[in-house]
Amino acid sequence: MQRPVLAANWKMNSGPTAAKRFMDSFLPAYGTHNDRTVIIFAPSVSLTTVAQATSGRKDVIAGIQNIYWAEKGAFTGEISAPMARDAGAQVALVGHSERRHIFGETDAQCAKKCAAAARFGLTFMLCVGETIEQREAGETERLVKRQLREGLSQIDNLLSVDFAIAYEPVWAIGTGLTASAADASAIHTMIRSELRDMIGTRGDEIPILYGGSVNPANAAALLRAPEIDGLLVGGASVEANSWVSIAQT
Ligand code: PGA
């Protein structure tokens, strides 16, 4: 992944028809930018639409919002890493705060998902971040370190695996509240030092994205801050014009 990484998380928005309409207006307006990577985390049913629209491109790629860790079998409603790859996903989001807080996903489950992505050749983006209660209780650092270390704990060859981290404070997601560039940067610096501790200088190459109420007006300042290598964007990524402006930041 070429940094900066600009990632759109459509969440439960845009079926294939809306996805096609989005790609038809986003791609020509965006053009080609080989100095960055754009990822579209589409709902599973829209994955092939996004993958086909970006086929052959390295600068805009498709991602899946969640995977299950088994390769195949009796897991109704779930999608495996090989299936996601077959549908055109190159990246899997793991442990988004909505998965953790609405669907009860644990660090142990996130670890299995990261390991499955790595085993089946899918890059993964592990999301970490604290709630407002945890922040106010001064637990942010300890929690983020735990989510990071546990999420990566089931991968044996971490040094040779492609992955990214997204720091998304839960209180900033979809609320209009954004962490200041300085606050976000401080957490990113802590994540970077954990990564260095785990995998040495390879830790410097892992993109660390910020997410939480990013919009066209605040994207540039966040991206300029030290150790912020990209943005993970929900609400402001669903509409093509707004996403063109953020992706071109
Ligand atoms: P938001 O969502 O940009 O709507 O705050 C970010 C995310 O949840 O990835």
PDB file of C-alpha atoms and ligand atoms in Angstrom:
ATOM      1  CA  MET A   1       0.000   0.000   0.000  1.00  0.00           C
ATOM      2  CA  GLN A   2       1.375   3.339  -1.046  1.00  0.00           C
ATOM      3  CA  ARG A   3       0.987   5.910   1.728  1.00  0.00           C
ATOM      4  CA  PRO A   4      -1.093   7.964   2.284  1.00  0.00           C
ATOM      5  CA  VAL A   5      -3.931   5.447   2.387  1.00  0.00           C
ATOM      6  CA  LEU A   6      -7.395   6.922   1.959  1.00  0.00           C
ATOM      7  CA  ALA A   7     -10.018   4.378   2.913  1.00  0.00           C
ATOM      8  CA  ALA A   8     -13.778   4.660   2.479  1.00  0.00           C
ATOM      9  CA  ASN A   9     -15.924   2.597   4.847  1.00  0.00           C
ATOM     10  CA  TRP A  10     -19.412   2.596   3.394  1.00  0.00           C
ATOM     11  CA  LYS A  11     -20.773   0.560   6.317  1.00  0.00           C
ATOM     12  CA  MET A  12     -24.322  -0.680   5.572  1.00  0.00           C
ATOM     13  CA  ASN A  13     -24.845   1.740   2.676  1.00  0.00           C
ATOM     14  CA  SER A  14     -24.827   1.271  -1.107  1.00  0.00           C
ATOM     15  CA  GLY A  15     -25.999  -1.964  -2.679  1.00  0.00           C
ATOM     16  CA  PRO A  16     -24.719  -2.848  -6.164  1.00  0.00           C
ATOM     17  CA  THR A  17     -26.855  -0.219  -7.936  1.00  0.00           C
ATOM     18  CA  ALA A  18     -25.686   2.653  -5.746  1.00  0.00           C
ATOM     19  CA  ALA A  19     -22.120   1.280  -5.797  1.00  0.00           C
ATOM     20  CA  LYS A  20     -22.084   1.310  -9.602  1.00  0.00           C
ATOM     21  CA  ARG A  21     -23.449   4.856  -9.662  1.00  0.00           C
ATOM     22  CA  PHE A  22     -20.798   5.918  -7.143  1.00  0.00           C
ATOM     23  CA  MET A  23     -17.908   4.356  -9.079  1.00  0.00           C
ATOM     24  CA  ASP A  24     -19.166   5.850 -12.358  1.00  0.00           C
ATOM     25  CA  SER A  25     -18.950   9.314 -10.882  1.00  0.00           C
ATOM     26  CA  PHE A  26     -15.995   8.874  -8.476  1.00  0.00           C
ATOM     27  CA  LEU A  27     -13.425   7.305 -10.829  1.00  0.00           C
ATOM     28  CA  PRO A  28     -13.445   9.900 -13.643  1.00  0.00           C
ATOM     29  CA  ALA A  29     -13.578  12.787 -11.162  1.00  0.00           C
ATOM     30  CA  TYR A  30     -10.703  11.336  -9.099  1.00  0.00           C
ATOM     31  CA  GLY A  31      -8.422  10.477 -12.021  1.00  0.00           C
ATOM     32  CA  THR A  32      -5.228   8.505 -11.297  1.00  0.00           C
ATOM     33  CA  HIS A  33      -2.940   9.173  -8.329  1.00  0.00           C
ATOM     34  CA  ASN A  34      -0.020   6.806  -8.021  1.00  0.00           C
ATOM     35  CA  ASP A  35       1.305   8.605  -4.957  1.00  0.00           C
ATOM     36  CA  ARG A  36      -1.395   7.122  -2.673  1.00  0.00           C
ATOM     37  CA  THR A  37      -3.759   4.171  -2.271  1.00  0.00           C
ATOM     38  CA  VAL A  38      -7.536   4.497  -2.148  1.00  0.00           C
ATOM     39  CA  ILE A  39      -9.480   1.589  -0.645  1.00  0.00           C
ATOM     40  CA  ILE A  40     -13.248   1.226  -0.892  1.00  0.00           C
ATOM     41  CA  PHE A  41     -14.570  -1.010   1.911  1.00  0.00           C
ATOM     42  CA  ALA A  42     -17.880  -1.942   0.326  1.00  0.00           C
ATOM     43  CA  PRO A  43     -20.699  -4.072   1.710  1.00  0.00           C
ATOM     44  CA  SER A  44     -20.120  -7.685   0.582  1.00  0.00           C
ATOM     45  CA  VAL A  45     -22.978  -7.621  -1.920  1.00  0.00           C
ATOM     46  CA  SER A  46     -21.348  -4.646  -3.687  1.00  0.00           C
ATOM     47  CA  LEU A  47     -17.804  -5.970  -3.632  1.00  0.00           C
ATOM     48  CA  THR A  48     -17.718  -7.342  -7.175  1.00  0.00           C
ATOM     49  CA  THR A  49     -19.219  -4.094  -8.481  1.00  0.00           C
ATOM     50  CA  VAL A  50     -16.394  -2.079  -6.907  1.00  0.00           C
ATOM     51  CA  ALA A  51     -13.737  -4.643  -7.828  1.00  0.00           C
ATOM     52  CA  GLN A  52     -14.830  -4.744 -11.460  1.00  0.00           C
ATOM     53  CA  ALA A  53     -14.878  -0.949 -11.706  1.00  0.00           C
ATOM     54  CA  THR A  54     -11.295  -0.781 -10.343  1.00  0.00           C
ATOM     55  CA  SER A  55      -9.975  -3.888 -12.053  1.00  0.00           C
ATOM     56  CA  GLY A  56      -6.359  -3.556 -13.179  1.00  0.00           C
ATOM     57  CA  ARG A  57      -5.753  -0.470 -11.008  1.00  0.00           C
ATOM     58  CA  LYS A  58      -3.240  -0.382  -8.203  1.00  0.00           C
ATOM     59  CA  ASP A  59      -4.191   3.063  -6.918  1.00  0.00           C
ATOM     60  CA  VAL A  60      -7.867   2.291  -6.176  1.00  0.00           C
ATOM     61  CA  ILE A  61      -8.690  -1.113  -4.700  1.00  0.00           C
ATOM     62  CA  ALA A  62     -11.663  -2.906  -3.144  1.00  0.00           C
ATOM     63  CA  GLY A  63     -11.934  -4.090   0.460  1.00  0.00           C
ATOM     64  CA  ILE A  64     -14.393  -6.083   2.559  1.00  0.00           C
ATOM     65  CA  GLN A  65     -15.730  -4.762   5.888  1.00  0.00           C
ATOM     66  CA  ASN A  66     -15.554  -8.046   7.814  1.00  0.00           C
ATOM     67  CA  ILE A  67     -14.510 -11.673   7.297  1.00  0.00           C
ATOM     68  CA  TYR A  68     -14.909 -14.941   9.179  1.00  0.00           C
ATOM     69  CA  TRP A  69     -11.802 -16.919  10.099  1.00  0.00           C
ATOM     70  CA  ALA A  70     -12.709 -20.369   8.795  1.00  0.00           C
ATOM     71  CA  GLU A  71     -11.916 -21.183   5.178  1.00  0.00           C
ATOM     72  CA  LYS A  72     -15.396 -22.531   4.352  1.00  0.00           C
ATOM     73  CA  GLY A  73     -18.235 -24.565   5.745  1.00  0.00           C
ATOM     74  CA  ALA A  74     -21.397 -24.393   7.837  1.00  0.00           C
ATOM     75  CA  PHE A  75     -21.241 -20.751   8.995  1.00  0.00           C
ATOM     76  CA  THR A  76     -24.472 -19.274   7.659  1.00  0.00           C
ATOM     77  CA  GLY A  77     -24.208 -15.625   6.730  1.00  0.00           C
ATOM     78  CA  GLU A  78     -20.414 -15.447   6.984  1.00  0.00           C
ATOM     79  CA  ILE A  79     -17.801 -14.772   4.310  1.00  0.00           C
ATOM     80  CA  SER A  80     -14.295 -16.250   4.340  1.00  0.00           C
ATOM     81  CA  ALA A  81     -11.059 -14.587   3.292  1.00  0.00           C
ATOM     82  CA  PRO A  82     -10.705 -16.780   0.157  1.00  0.00           C
ATOM     83  CA  MET A  83     -14.302 -15.922  -0.838  1.00  0.00           C
ATOM     84  CA  ALA A  84     -13.633 -12.215  -0.311  1.00  0.00           C
ATOM     85  CA  ARG A  85     -10.510 -12.468  -2.465  1.00  0.00           C
ATOM     86  CA  ASP A  86     -12.452 -14.309  -5.133  1.00  0.00           C
ATOM     87  CA  ALA A  87     -14.985 -11.443  -5.164  1.00  0.00           C
ATOM     88  CA  GLY A  88     -12.157  -8.958  -5.708  1.00  0.00           C
ATOM     89  CA  ALA A  89     -11.275  -7.750  -2.202  1.00  0.00           C
ATOM     90  CA  GLN A  90      -7.606  -7.046  -1.581  1.00  0.00           C
ATOM     91  CA  VAL A  91      -8.009  -5.784   1.985  1.00  0.00           C
ATOM     92  CA  ALA A  92     -10.208  -6.807   4.942  1.00  0.00           C
ATOM     93  CA  LEU A  93     -11.257  -4.467   7.720  1.00  0.00           C
ATOM     94  CA  VAL A  94     -11.019  -6.204  11.102  1.00  0.00           C
ATOM     95  CA  GLY A  95     -12.408  -5.128  14.463  1.00  0.00           C
ATOM     96  CA  HIS A  96     -14.203  -1.954  13.415  1.00  0.00           C
ATOM     97  CA  SER A  97     -15.727  -0.404  16.529  1.00  0.00           C
ATOM     98  CA  GLU A  98     -19.243  -1.138  15.265  1.00  0.00           C
ATOM     99  CA  ARG A  99     -18.284  -4.816  15.016  1.00  0.00           C
ATOM    100  CA  ARG A 100     -16.841  -4.694  18.527  1.00  0.00           C
ATOM    101  CA  HIS A 101     -19.590  -2.669  20.206  1.00  0.00           C
ATOM    102  CA  ILE A 102     -22.764  -3.628  18.315  1.00  0.00           C
ATOM    103  CA  PHE A 103     -21.892  -7.235  17.474  1.00  0.00           C
ATOM    104  CA  GLY A 104     -19.755  -8.020  20.503  1.00  0.00           C
ATOM    105  CA  GLU A 105     -16.567  -8.892  18.650  1.00  0.00           C
ATOM    106  CA  THR A 106     -13.675  -9.572  21.011  1.00  0.00           C
ATOM    107  CA  ASP A 107      -9.923  -9.121  20.692  1.00  0.00           C
ATOM    108  CA  ALA A 108      -9.611 -12.914  20.450  1.00  0.00           C
ATOM    109  CA  GLN A 109     -12.002 -13.000  17.489  1.00  0.00           C
ATOM    110  CA  CYS A 110     -10.210 -10.068  15.842  1.00  0.00           C
ATOM    111  CA  ALA A 111      -6.949 -11.986  16.230  1.00  0.00           C
ATOM    112  CA  LYS A 112      -8.409 -14.990  14.410  1.00  0.00           C
ATOM    113  CA  LYS A 113      -9.703 -12.743  11.621  1.00  0.00           C
ATOM    114  CA  CYS A 114      -6.330 -11.022  11.175  1.00  0.00           C
ATOM    115  CA  ALA A 115      -4.612 -14.412  11.116  1.00  0.00           C
ATOM    116  CA  ALA A 116      -7.108 -15.765   8.569  1.00  0.00           C
ATOM    117  CA  ALA A 117      -6.597 -12.737   6.325  1.00  0.00           C
ATOM    118  CA  ALA A 118      -2.827 -13.193   6.526  1.00  0.00           C
ATOM    119  CA  ARG A 119      -3.043 -16.944   5.900  1.00  0.00           C
ATOM    120  CA  PHE A 120      -5.200 -16.515   2.804  1.00  0.00           C
ATOM    121  CA  GLY A 121      -3.259 -13.619   1.286  1.00  0.00           C
ATOM    122  CA  LEU A 122      -5.572 -10.748   2.125  1.00  0.00           C
ATOM    123  CA  THR A 123      -4.086  -7.550   3.533  1.00  0.00           C
ATOM    124  CA  PHE A 124      -5.905  -6.575   6.730  1.00  0.00           C
ATOM    125  CA  MET A 125      -6.587  -3.288   8.479  1.00  0.00           C
ATOM    126  CA  LEU A 126      -7.016  -3.754  12.233  1.00  0.00           C
ATOM    127  CA  CYS A 127      -9.118  -1.052  13.931  1.00  0.00           C
ATOM    128  CA  VAL A 128      -8.403   0.052  17.496  1.00  0.00           C
ATOM    129  CA  GLY A 129      -9.792   2.860  19.637  1.00  0.00           C
ATOM    130  CA  GLU A 130     -11.249   3.823  22.985  1.00  0.00           C
ATOM    131  CA  THR A 131     -14.755   4.814  24.111  1.00  0.00           C
ATOM    132  CA  ILE A 132     -15.387   8.160  25.792  1.00  0.00           C
ATOM    133  CA  GLU A 133     -15.603   6.437  29.197  1.00  0.00           C
ATOM    134  CA  GLN A 134     -12.240   4.763  28.650  1.00  0.00           C
ATOM    135  CA  ARG A 135     -10.702   8.056  27.532  1.00  0.00           C
ATOM    136  CA  GLU A 136     -12.046   9.913  30.560  1.00  0.00           C
ATOM    137  CA  ALA A 137     -10.773   7.167  32.841  1.00  0.00           C
ATOM    138  CA  GLY A 138      -7.280   7.609  31.351  1.00  0.00           C
ATOM    139  CA  GLU A 139      -7.305   4.111  29.848  1.00  0.00           C
ATOM    140  CA  THR A 140      -6.728   5.002  26.194  1.00  0.00           C
ATOM    141  CA  GLU A 141      -3.090   3.928  25.943  1.00  0.00           C
ATOM    142  CA  ARG A 142      -3.489   0.676  27.794  1.00  0.00           C
ATOM    143  CA  LEU A 143      -6.593  -0.268  25.815  1.00  0.00           C
ATOM    144  CA  VAL A 144      -5.168   0.602  22.399  1.00  0.00           C
ATOM    145  CA  LYS A 145      -1.972  -1.340  23.170  1.00  0.00           C
ATOM    146  CA  ARG A 146      -4.030  -4.348  24.222  1.00  0.00           C
ATOM    147  CA  GLN A 147      -6.236  -4.235  21.110  1.00  0.00           C
ATOM    148  CA  LEU A 148      -3.129  -3.938  18.951  1.00  0.00           C
ATOM    149  CA  ARG A 149      -1.076  -6.683  20.625  1.00  0.00           C
ATOM    150  CA  GLU A 150      -3.971  -9.135  20.963  1.00  0.00           C
ATOM    151  CA  GLY A 151      -5.251  -8.458  17.455  1.00  0.00           C
ATOM    152  CA  LEU A 152      -1.849  -9.315  15.991  1.00  0.00           C
ATOM    153  CA  SER A 153      -1.075 -12.153  18.396  1.00  0.00           C
ATOM    154  CA  GLN A 154      -2.113 -15.121  16.211  1.00  0.00           C
ATOM    155  CA  ILE A 155       0.161 -14.333  13.263  1.00  0.00           C
ATOM    156  CA  ASP A 156       3.476 -16.209  13.292  1.00  0.00           C
ATOM    157  CA  ASN A 157       5.217 -14.383  10.475  1.00  0.00           C
ATOM    158  CA  LEU A 158       4.088 -10.828  11.208  1.00  0.00           C
ATOM    159  CA  LEU A 159       7.273  -9.453   9.656  1.00  0.00           C
ATOM    160  CA  SER A 160       6.296 -10.650   6.210  1.00  0.00           C
ATOM    161  CA  VAL A 161       2.570  -9.886   6.377  1.00  0.00           C
ATOM    162  CA  ASP A 162       0.918  -6.853   4.773  1.00  0.00           C
ATOM    163  CA  PHE A 163      -1.319  -4.957   7.145  1.00  0.00           C
ATOM    164  CA  ALA A 164      -2.410  -1.532   8.345  1.00  0.00           C
ATOM    165  CA  ILE A 165      -3.762  -0.150  11.603  1.00  0.00           C
ATOM    166  CA  ALA A 166      -6.663   2.286  11.930  1.00  0.00           C
ATOM    167  CA  TYR A 167      -6.972   4.332  15.114  1.00  0.00           C
ATOM    168  CA  GLU A 168     -10.612   5.317  15.505  1.00  0.00           C
ATOM    169  CA  PRO A 169     -11.667   6.774  18.845  1.00  0.00           C
ATOM    170  CA  VAL A 170     -15.215   5.428  19.290  1.00  0.00           C
ATOM    171  CA  TRP A 171     -16.459   8.812  20.559  1.00  0.00           C
ATOM    172  CA  ALA A 172     -15.431  10.432  17.273  1.00  0.00           C
ATOM    173  CA  ILE A 173     -17.187   7.977  14.949  1.00  0.00           C
ATOM    174  CA  GLY A 174     -20.274   9.407  13.306  1.00  0.00           C
ATOM    175  CA  THR A 175     -20.602  12.060  15.998  1.00  0.00           C
ATOM    176  CA  GLY A 176     -19.075  15.092  14.295  1.00  0.00           C
ATOM    177  CA  LEU A 177     -16.418  15.148  17.048  1.00  0.00           C
ATOM    178  CA  THR A 178     -12.898  14.684  15.728  1.00  0.00           C
ATOM    179  CA  ALA A 179      -9.779  14.055  17.762  1.00  0.00           C
ATOM    180  CA  SER A 180      -7.483  17.051  17.314  1.00  0.00           C
ATOM    181  CA  ALA A 181      -4.619  16.350  14.942  1.00  0.00           C
ATOM    182  CA  ALA A 182      -2.253  16.613  17.919  1.00  0.00           C
ATOM    183  CA  ASP A 183      -4.236  14.158  20.091  1.00  0.00           C
ATOM    184  CA  ALA A 184      -4.578  11.655  17.256  1.00  0.00           C
ATOM    185  CA  SER A 185      -0.907  12.059  16.421  1.00  0.00           C
ATOM    186  CA  ALA A 186       0.084  11.243  20.001  1.00  0.00           C
ATOM    187  CA  ILE A 187      -1.793   7.924  19.878  1.00  0.00           C
ATOM    188  CA  HIS A 188      -0.363   7.164  16.443  1.00  0.00           C
ATOM    189  CA  THR A 189       3.137   7.743  17.795  1.00  0.00           C
ATOM    190  CA  MET A 190       2.434   5.285  20.606  1.00  0.00           C
ATOM    191  CA  ILE A 191       1.108   2.718  18.095  1.00  0.00           C
ATOM    192  CA  ARG A 192       4.224   3.212  15.960  1.00  0.00           C
ATOM    193  CA  SER A 193       6.484   2.544  18.886  1.00  0.00           C
ATOM    194  CA  GLU A 194       4.546  -0.636  19.750  1.00  0.00           C
ATOM    195  CA  LEU A 195       4.897  -1.805  16.153  1.00  0.00           C
ATOM    196  CA  ARG A 196       8.651  -1.127  16.245  1.00  0.00           C
ATOM    197  CA  ASP A 197       8.854  -3.083  19.430  1.00  0.00           C
ATOM    198  CA  MET A 198       7.085  -6.022  17.768  1.00  0.00           C
ATOM    199  CA  ILE A 199       8.664  -6.054  14.297  1.00  0.00           C
ATOM    200  CA  GLY A 200      11.579  -3.632  14.357  1.00  0.00           C
ATOM    201  CA  THR A 201      12.072  -1.251  11.433  1.00  0.00           C
ATOM    202  CA  ARG A 202       9.305  -3.027   9.480  1.00  0.00           C
ATOM    203  CA  GLY A 203       7.030  -1.238  11.954  1.00  0.00           C
ATOM    204  CA  ASP A 204       7.882   2.046  10.232  1.00  0.00           C
ATOM    205  CA  GLU A 205       6.338   0.793   6.997  1.00  0.00           C
ATOM    206  CA  ILE A 206       2.923  -0.083   8.437  1.00  0.00           C
ATOM    207  CA  PRO A 207       0.332   2.567   7.538  1.00  0.00           C
ATOM    208  CA  ILE A 208      -1.501   3.956  10.582  1.00  0.00           C
ATOM    209  CA  LEU A 209      -4.793   5.596   9.599  1.00  0.00           C
ATOM    210  CA  TYR A 210      -6.964   7.930  11.633  1.00  0.00           C
ATOM    211  CA  GLY A 211     -10.759   7.653  11.531  1.00  0.00           C
ATOM    212  CA  GLY A 212     -13.683   9.423  13.193  1.00  0.00           C
ATOM    213  CA  SER A 213     -15.765  12.225  11.647  1.00  0.00           C
ATOM    214  CA  VAL A 214     -13.223  12.952   8.917  1.00  0.00           C
ATOM    215  CA  ASN A 215     -14.653  15.284   6.272  1.00  0.00           C
ATOM    216  CA  PRO A 216     -13.374  17.380   3.347  1.00  0.00           C
ATOM    217  CA  ALA A 217     -12.718  20.322   5.704  1.00  0.00           C
ATOM    218  CA  ASN A 218     -10.560  18.538   8.306  1.00  0.00           C
ATOM    219  CA  ALA A 219      -8.841  15.876   6.173  1.00  0.00           C
ATOM    220  CA  ALA A 220      -5.773  17.912   5.200  1.00  0.00           C
ATOM    221  CA  ALA A 221      -4.841  18.968   8.737  1.00  0.00           C
ATOM    222  CA  LEU A 222      -5.161  15.400  10.014  1.00  0.00           C
ATOM    223  CA  LEU A 223      -3.064  14.000   7.158  1.00  0.00           C
ATOM    224  CA  ARG A 224      -0.290  16.516   7.804  1.00  0.00           C
ATOM    225  CA  ALA A 225       0.107  15.475  11.438  1.00  0.00           C
ATOM    226  CA  PRO A 226       3.107  13.300  12.351  1.00  0.00           C
ATOM    227  CA  GLU A 227       2.523   9.527  12.062  1.00  0.00           C
ATOM    228  CA  ILE A 228      -0.923   9.923  10.455  1.00  0.00           C
ATOM    229  CA  ASP A 229      -0.463   7.927   7.247  1.00  0.00           C
ATOM    230  CA  GLY A 230      -4.021   7.921   6.041  1.00  0.00           C
ATOM    231  CA  LEU A 231      -7.695   8.323   6.839  1.00  0.00           C
ATOM    232  CA  LEU A 232     -10.552   5.858   7.331  1.00  0.00           C
ATOM    233  CA  VAL A 233     -13.763   7.644   6.478  1.00  0.00           C
ATOM    234  CA  GLY A 234     -17.361   6.579   7.055  1.00  0.00           C
ATOM    235  CA  GLY A 235     -20.181   9.102   6.521  1.00  0.00           C
ATOM    236  CA  ALA A 236     -18.222  11.426   4.218  1.00  0.00           C
ATOM    237  CA  SER A 237     -17.193   8.560   1.912  1.00  0.00           C
ATOM    238  CA  VAL A 238     -20.659   7.491   0.798  1.00  0.00           C
ATOM    239  CA  GLU A 239     -21.253  10.411  -1.531  1.00  0.00           C
ATOM    240  CA  ALA A 240     -18.904  10.586  -4.543  1.00  0.00           C
ATOM    241  CA  ASN A 241     -18.087  14.335  -4.551  1.00  0.00           C
ATOM    242  CA  SER A 242     -17.197  14.421  -0.898  1.00  0.00           C
ATOM    243  CA  TRP A 243     -15.060  11.306  -1.301  1.00  0.00           C
ATOM    244  CA  VAL A 244     -13.237  12.732  -4.359  1.00  0.00           C
ATOM    245  CA  SER A 245     -12.288  15.739  -2.308  1.00  0.00           C
ATOM    246  CA  ILE A 246     -10.995  13.674   0.639  1.00  0.00           C
ATOM    247  CA  ALA A 247      -9.208  11.135  -1.578  1.00  0.00           C
ATOM    248  CA  GLN A 248      -7.402  13.970  -3.378  1.00  0.00           C
ATOM    249  CA  THR A 249      -6.334  15.688  -0.140  1.00  0.00           C
TER     250      THR A 249
HETATM  251  P1  PGA B   1     -17.294   8.386  10.377  1.00  0.00           P
HETATM  252  O1  PGA B   1     -16.946   6.824  10.506  1.00  0.00           O
HETATM  253  O2  PGA B   1     -16.320   8.963   9.371  1.00  0.00           O
HETATM  254  O3  PGA B   1     -18.711   8.413   9.882  1.00  0.00           O
HETATM  255  O4  PGA B   1     -17.124   8.979  11.708  1.00  0.00           O
HETATM  256  C1  PGA B   1     -15.614   6.377  10.498  1.00  0.00           C
HETATM  257  C2  PGA B   1     -15.591   4.874  10.623  1.00  0.00           C
HETATM  258  O5  PGA B   1     -16.421   4.347  11.375  1.00  0.00           O
HETATM  259  O6  PGA B   1     -14.777   4.167   9.986  1.00  0.00           O
END
